[in-house]
């Protein structure tokens, strides 16, 4: 099978189910940003970090493929004629969200409490986490917009929201592990 099909040469692409939409459609923007996020998470996973984080990030990448598939499915074609779901894979579950929460709780147990906003940076690996976090927030904004237009599984949006929180806590934990300086944002006072 060739990578290029030429079917998108006029600015359209097919959703899961065959419906063709413009490449700038909110659904394409949504799952395209999830794909972008997944690539950034791969970059974090490629860093010299604890294997536990790498394993968690690999699991997250797997779940993001599921998120992408959910977002890429035309709701009008989500159910086959025989009544079965077109998307024949496990959806995002409450357990997926709880796994992120548990991982955050474990990391936060060894971190000092936050008293200020933190400037992104301090170490390249930490910066990669912050970039992934902001891409995740953009993905969430797009998915939220899509959900307003064409609702999808609620756990999917919850997962994206929780993932951005996880990436923030991971950035803080990696700052701690790598002994990188965490710079607090302290606004200047007006005189």
PDB file of C-alpha atoms in Angstrom:
ATOM      1  CA  UNK A   1       0.000   0.000   0.000  1.00  0.00           C
ATOM      2  CA  UNK A   2       1.375   3.399  -0.965  1.00  0.00           C
ATOM      3  CA  UNK A   3       1.478   6.260   1.528  1.00  0.00           C
ATOM      4  CA  UNK A   4       0.174   8.746  -1.015  1.00  0.00           C
ATOM      5  CA  UNK A   5      -3.348   8.269  -2.353  1.00  0.00           C
ATOM      6  CA  UNK A   6      -3.896  11.613  -4.113  1.00  0.00           C
ATOM      7  CA  UNK A   7      -7.469  11.658  -2.701  1.00  0.00           C
ATOM      8  CA  UNK A   8      -6.642  14.711  -0.585  1.00  0.00           C
ATOM      9  CA  UNK A   9      -5.143  16.779  -3.376  1.00  0.00           C
ATOM     10  CA  UNK A  10      -8.179  19.056  -3.455  1.00  0.00           C
ATOM     11  CA  UNK A  11      -8.133  19.814   0.260  1.00  0.00           C
ATOM     12  CA  UNK A  12     -10.476  17.144   1.588  1.00  0.00           C
ATOM     13  CA  UNK A  13      -9.902  14.021   3.642  1.00  0.00           C
ATOM     14  CA  UNK A  14     -11.988  11.042   4.750  1.00  0.00           C
ATOM     15  CA  UNK A  15     -13.231  10.459   8.273  1.00  0.00           C
ATOM     16  CA  UNK A  16     -13.514   6.973   9.726  1.00  0.00           C
ATOM     17  CA  UNK A  17     -16.649   5.783   7.959  1.00  0.00           C
ATOM     18  CA  UNK A  18     -15.813   7.407   4.630  1.00  0.00           C
ATOM     19  CA  UNK A  19     -17.378  10.873   4.942  1.00  0.00           C
ATOM     20  CA  UNK A  20     -15.203  13.446   3.167  1.00  0.00           C
ATOM     21  CA  UNK A  21     -14.658  16.818   4.852  1.00  0.00           C
ATOM     22  CA  UNK A  22     -12.334  19.792   4.280  1.00  0.00           C
ATOM     23  CA  UNK A  23      -8.892  19.359   5.835  1.00  0.00           C
ATOM     24  CA  UNK A  24      -9.562  22.453   7.958  1.00  0.00           C
ATOM     25  CA  UNK A  25     -12.759  20.932   9.470  1.00  0.00           C
ATOM     26  CA  UNK A  26     -12.873  21.170  13.289  1.00  0.00           C
ATOM     27  CA  UNK A  27     -12.886  17.359  13.499  1.00  0.00           C
ATOM     28  CA  UNK A  28      -9.634  17.180  11.504  1.00  0.00           C
ATOM     29  CA  UNK A  29      -8.103  19.996  13.583  1.00  0.00           C
ATOM     30  CA  UNK A  30      -9.085  18.072  16.728  1.00  0.00           C
ATOM     31  CA  UNK A  31      -7.572  14.719  15.926  1.00  0.00           C
ATOM     32  CA  UNK A  32      -4.649  16.317  14.079  1.00  0.00           C
ATOM     33  CA  UNK A  33      -3.715  18.180  17.250  1.00  0.00           C
ATOM     34  CA  UNK A  34      -3.970  14.929  19.212  1.00  0.00           C
ATOM     35  CA  UNK A  35      -1.519  13.440  16.703  1.00  0.00           C
ATOM     36  CA  UNK A  36       0.790  16.434  17.206  1.00  0.00           C
ATOM     37  CA  UNK A  37       0.539  15.944  20.977  1.00  0.00           C
ATOM     38  CA  UNK A  38       1.374  12.258  20.608  1.00  0.00           C
ATOM     39  CA  UNK A  39       4.554  13.185  18.724  1.00  0.00           C
ATOM     40  CA  UNK A  40       5.610  15.591  21.471  1.00  0.00           C
ATOM     41  CA  UNK A  41       5.010  12.887  24.068  1.00  0.00           C
ATOM     42  CA  UNK A  42       7.234  10.570  22.023  1.00  0.00           C
ATOM     43  CA  UNK A  43       9.944  13.215  22.259  1.00  0.00           C
ATOM     44  CA  UNK A  44       9.620  13.277  26.061  1.00  0.00           C
ATOM     45  CA  UNK A  45       9.726   9.474  26.149  1.00  0.00           C
ATOM     46  CA  UNK A  46      12.973   9.538  24.153  1.00  0.00           C
ATOM     47  CA  UNK A  47      14.710  11.553  26.888  1.00  0.00           C
ATOM     48  CA  UNK A  48      16.915  10.102  29.612  1.00  0.00           C
ATOM     49  CA  UNK A  49      14.130   9.748  32.190  1.00  0.00           C
ATOM     50  CA  UNK A  50      12.994   7.052  34.617  1.00  0.00           C
ATOM     51  CA  UNK A  51      11.556   3.933  32.983  1.00  0.00           C
ATOM     52  CA  UNK A  52       8.347   4.349  35.013  1.00  0.00           C
ATOM     53  CA  UNK A  53       7.670   7.649  33.220  1.00  0.00           C
ATOM     54  CA  UNK A  54       8.537   6.080  29.867  1.00  0.00           C
ATOM     55  CA  UNK A  55       6.061   3.246  30.508  1.00  0.00           C
ATOM     56  CA  UNK A  56       3.326   5.691  31.507  1.00  0.00           C
ATOM     57  CA  UNK A  57       4.004   7.843  28.445  1.00  0.00           C
ATOM     58  CA  UNK A  58       3.824   4.761  26.205  1.00  0.00           C
ATOM     59  CA  UNK A  59       0.428   3.938  27.708  1.00  0.00           C
ATOM     60  CA  UNK A  60      -0.680   7.543  27.155  1.00  0.00           C
ATOM     61  CA  UNK A  61       0.420   7.358  23.519  1.00  0.00           C
ATOM     62  CA  UNK A  62      -1.698   4.236  23.082  1.00  0.00           C
ATOM     63  CA  UNK A  63      -4.698   5.996  24.614  1.00  0.00           C
ATOM     64  CA  UNK A  64      -4.131   9.033  22.372  1.00  0.00           C
ATOM     65  CA  UNK A  65      -4.483   6.809  19.302  1.00  0.00           C
ATOM     66  CA  UNK A  66      -7.861   5.799  20.722  1.00  0.00           C
ATOM     67  CA  UNK A  67      -8.758   9.460  21.327  1.00  0.00           C
ATOM     68  CA  UNK A  68      -7.779  10.230  17.735  1.00  0.00           C
ATOM     69  CA  UNK A  69      -9.921   7.380  16.420  1.00  0.00           C
ATOM     70  CA  UNK A  70     -12.915   8.576  18.439  1.00  0.00           C
ATOM     71  CA  UNK A  71     -12.499  12.118  17.131  1.00  0.00           C
ATOM     72  CA  UNK A  72     -11.999  10.865  13.551  1.00  0.00           C
ATOM     73  CA  UNK A  73     -15.269   8.925  13.527  1.00  0.00           C
ATOM     74  CA  UNK A  74     -18.222  10.501  11.755  1.00  0.00           C
ATOM     75  CA  UNK A  75     -21.028  10.358  14.359  1.00  0.00           C
ATOM     76  CA  UNK A  76     -23.571   9.631  11.617  1.00  0.00           C
ATOM     77  CA  UNK A  77     -21.575   6.539  10.644  1.00  0.00           C
ATOM     78  CA  UNK A  78     -20.440   5.476  14.117  1.00  0.00           C
ATOM     79  CA  UNK A  79     -22.880   2.552  14.133  1.00  0.00           C
ATOM     80  CA  UNK A  80     -22.857  -0.103  11.442  1.00  0.00           C
ATOM     81  CA  UNK A  81     -26.051  -1.459   9.848  1.00  0.00           C
ATOM     82  CA  UNK A  82     -25.824  -4.530  12.098  1.00  0.00           C
ATOM     83  CA  UNK A  83     -25.983  -2.243  15.152  1.00  0.00           C
ATOM     84  CA  UNK A  84     -22.342  -2.688  16.193  1.00  0.00           C
ATOM     85  CA  UNK A  85     -19.981   0.219  16.714  1.00  0.00           C
ATOM     86  CA  UNK A  86     -17.812   1.026  13.709  1.00  0.00           C
ATOM     87  CA  UNK A  87     -14.935   1.725  16.086  1.00  0.00           C
ATOM     88  CA  UNK A  88     -14.260  -1.751  17.438  1.00  0.00           C
ATOM     89  CA  UNK A  89     -11.664  -0.843  20.088  1.00  0.00           C
ATOM     90  CA  UNK A  90     -11.891  -0.129  23.835  1.00  0.00           C
ATOM     91  CA  UNK A  91     -12.970   3.482  24.338  1.00  0.00           C
ATOM     92  CA  UNK A  92     -11.461   5.821  26.913  1.00  0.00           C
ATOM     93  CA  UNK A  93     -12.499   4.469  30.307  1.00  0.00           C
ATOM     94  CA  UNK A  94     -12.810   6.023  33.733  1.00  0.00           C
ATOM     95  CA  UNK A  95      -9.834   3.834  34.672  1.00  0.00           C
ATOM     96  CA  UNK A  96      -7.679   5.666  32.106  1.00  0.00           C
ATOM     97  CA  UNK A  97      -8.493   8.979  33.762  1.00  0.00           C
ATOM     98  CA  UNK A  98      -7.923   7.522  37.243  1.00  0.00           C
ATOM     99  CA  UNK A  99      -4.528   6.163  36.144  1.00  0.00           C
ATOM    100  CA  UNK A 100      -3.399   9.698  35.280  1.00  0.00           C
ATOM    101  CA  UNK A 101      -4.703  10.965  38.618  1.00  0.00           C
ATOM    102  CA  UNK A 102      -2.845   8.240  40.544  1.00  0.00           C
ATOM    103  CA  UNK A 103       0.377   8.981  38.679  1.00  0.00           C
ATOM    104  CA  UNK A 104       0.003  12.690  39.488  1.00  0.00           C
ATOM    105  CA  UNK A 105      -0.654  11.929  43.158  1.00  0.00           C
ATOM    106  CA  UNK A 106       2.489   9.764  43.349  1.00  0.00           C
ATOM    107  CA  UNK A 107       4.652  12.455  41.751  1.00  0.00           C
ATOM    108  CA  UNK A 108       3.202  15.263  43.880  1.00  0.00           C
ATOM    109  CA  UNK A 109       3.975  13.344  47.087  1.00  0.00           C
ATOM    110  CA  UNK A 110       7.677  14.086  46.552  1.00  0.00           C
ATOM    111  CA  UNK A 111       7.290  17.703  45.362  1.00  0.00           C
ATOM    112  CA  UNK A 112       7.132  20.912  47.373  1.00  0.00           C
ATOM    113  CA  UNK A 113       3.714  22.580  47.287  1.00  0.00           C
ATOM    114  CA  UNK A 114       3.174  25.111  44.526  1.00  0.00           C
ATOM    115  CA  UNK A 115       3.010  28.678  45.750  1.00  0.00           C
ATOM    116  CA  UNK A 116       3.440  30.522  42.419  1.00  0.00           C
ATOM    117  CA  UNK A 117       3.089  30.005  38.715  1.00  0.00           C
ATOM    118  CA  UNK A 118       6.241  28.458  37.256  1.00  0.00           C
ATOM    119  CA  UNK A 119       8.032  29.724  34.159  1.00  0.00           C
ATOM    120  CA  UNK A 120       8.427  26.910  31.614  1.00  0.00           C
ATOM    121  CA  UNK A 121      12.028  25.803  31.226  1.00  0.00           C
ATOM    122  CA  UNK A 122      15.013  24.958  33.379  1.00  0.00           C
ATOM    123  CA  UNK A 123      16.007  21.853  31.430  1.00  0.00           C
ATOM    124  CA  UNK A 124      15.374  20.712  27.868  1.00  0.00           C
ATOM    125  CA  UNK A 125      13.349  17.672  28.983  1.00  0.00           C
ATOM    126  CA  UNK A 126      11.196  19.865  31.240  1.00  0.00           C
ATOM    127  CA  UNK A 127      10.639  22.268  28.348  1.00  0.00           C
ATOM    128  CA  UNK A 128       9.466  19.376  26.171  1.00  0.00           C
ATOM    129  CA  UNK A 129       6.855  18.588  28.861  1.00  0.00           C
ATOM    130  CA  UNK A 130       5.632  22.171  28.876  1.00  0.00           C
ATOM    131  CA  UNK A 131       5.368  22.214  25.082  1.00  0.00           C
ATOM    132  CA  UNK A 132       3.360  18.975  25.203  1.00  0.00           C
ATOM    133  CA  UNK A 133       1.165  20.458  27.942  1.00  0.00           C
ATOM    134  CA  UNK A 134       0.320  23.526  25.861  1.00  0.00           C
ATOM    135  CA  UNK A 135      -0.381  21.409  22.769  1.00  0.00           C
ATOM    136  CA  UNK A 136      -2.635  19.276  24.966  1.00  0.00           C
ATOM    137  CA  UNK A 137      -4.537  22.393  26.089  1.00  0.00           C
ATOM    138  CA  UNK A 138      -4.983  23.406  22.442  1.00  0.00           C
ATOM    139  CA  UNK A 139      -6.226  19.901  21.659  1.00  0.00           C
ATOM    140  CA  UNK A 140      -8.676  20.237  24.536  1.00  0.00           C
ATOM    141  CA  UNK A 141      -9.977  23.588  23.255  1.00  0.00           C
ATOM    142  CA  UNK A 142     -10.513  22.136  19.781  1.00  0.00           C
ATOM    143  CA  UNK A 143     -12.118  18.946  21.098  1.00  0.00           C
ATOM    144  CA  UNK A 144     -14.371  20.991  23.368  1.00  0.00           C
ATOM    145  CA  UNK A 145     -15.512  23.039  20.358  1.00  0.00           C
ATOM    146  CA  UNK A 146     -16.120  19.836  18.387  1.00  0.00           C
ATOM    147  CA  UNK A 147     -18.050  18.362  21.315  1.00  0.00           C
ATOM    148  CA  UNK A 148     -20.333  21.433  21.333  1.00  0.00           C
ATOM    149  CA  UNK A 149     -21.103  20.815  17.650  1.00  0.00           C
ATOM    150  CA  UNK A 150     -21.159  17.010  17.601  1.00  0.00           C
ATOM    151  CA  UNK A 151     -21.015  15.432  21.079  1.00  0.00           C
ATOM    152  CA  UNK A 152     -18.778  12.421  21.635  1.00  0.00           C
ATOM    153  CA  UNK A 153     -17.917  10.161  24.563  1.00  0.00           C
ATOM    154  CA  UNK A 154     -17.548  12.410  27.680  1.00  0.00           C
ATOM    155  CA  UNK A 155     -14.591  10.452  29.052  1.00  0.00           C
ATOM    156  CA  UNK A 156     -12.574  11.403  25.974  1.00  0.00           C
ATOM    157  CA  UNK A 157     -12.735  15.118  26.779  1.00  0.00           C
ATOM    158  CA  UNK A 158     -12.091  14.395  30.462  1.00  0.00           C
ATOM    159  CA  UNK A 159      -8.996  12.380  29.537  1.00  0.00           C
ATOM    160  CA  UNK A 160      -7.541  15.205  27.445  1.00  0.00           C
ATOM    161  CA  UNK A 161      -8.151  17.642  30.311  1.00  0.00           C
ATOM    162  CA  UNK A 162      -6.512  15.374  32.877  1.00  0.00           C
ATOM    163  CA  UNK A 163      -3.590  14.687  30.547  1.00  0.00           C
ATOM    164  CA  UNK A 164      -2.602  18.349  30.436  1.00  0.00           C
ATOM    165  CA  UNK A 165      -2.569  18.328  34.243  1.00  0.00           C
ATOM    166  CA  UNK A 166      -0.421  15.189  34.195  1.00  0.00           C
ATOM    167  CA  UNK A 167       2.068  16.811  31.810  1.00  0.00           C
ATOM    168  CA  UNK A 168       2.364  19.833  34.114  1.00  0.00           C
ATOM    169  CA  UNK A 169       3.038  17.650  37.145  1.00  0.00           C
ATOM    170  CA  UNK A 170       5.498  15.561  35.122  1.00  0.00           C
ATOM    171  CA  UNK A 171       7.358  18.762  34.181  1.00  0.00           C
ATOM    172  CA  UNK A 172       7.614  19.684  37.866  1.00  0.00           C
ATOM    173  CA  UNK A 173       8.690  16.164  38.831  1.00  0.00           C
ATOM    174  CA  UNK A 174      11.345  16.046  36.123  1.00  0.00           C
ATOM    175  CA  UNK A 175      12.603  19.472  37.277  1.00  0.00           C
ATOM    176  CA  UNK A 176      12.981  17.925  40.717  1.00  0.00           C
ATOM    177  CA  UNK A 177      14.588  14.685  39.455  1.00  0.00           C
ATOM    178  CA  UNK A 178      16.984  16.521  37.135  1.00  0.00           C
ATOM    179  CA  UNK A 179      17.765  19.123  39.798  1.00  0.00           C
ATOM    180  CA  UNK A 180      16.744  21.851  37.389  1.00  0.00           C
ATOM    181  CA  UNK A 181      15.887  25.272  38.691  1.00  0.00           C
ATOM    182  CA  UNK A 182      12.151  25.866  38.876  1.00  0.00           C
ATOM    183  CA  UNK A 183      11.705  29.593  38.351  1.00  0.00           C
ATOM    184  CA  UNK A 184       8.647  31.073  40.003  1.00  0.00           C
ATOM    185  CA  UNK A 185       6.778  33.809  38.216  1.00  0.00           C
ATOM    186  CA  UNK A 186       6.612  36.743  40.593  1.00  0.00           C
ATOM    187  CA  UNK A 187       5.045  39.726  38.859  1.00  0.00           C
ATOM    188  CA  UNK A 188       6.669  43.119  39.240  1.00  0.00           C
ATOM    189  CA  UNK A 189       4.758  45.560  41.387  1.00  0.00           C
ATOM    190  CA  UNK A 190       3.597  48.827  39.896  1.00  0.00           C
ATOM    191  CA  UNK A 191       5.263  51.787  41.523  1.00  0.00           C
TER     192      UNK A 191
END
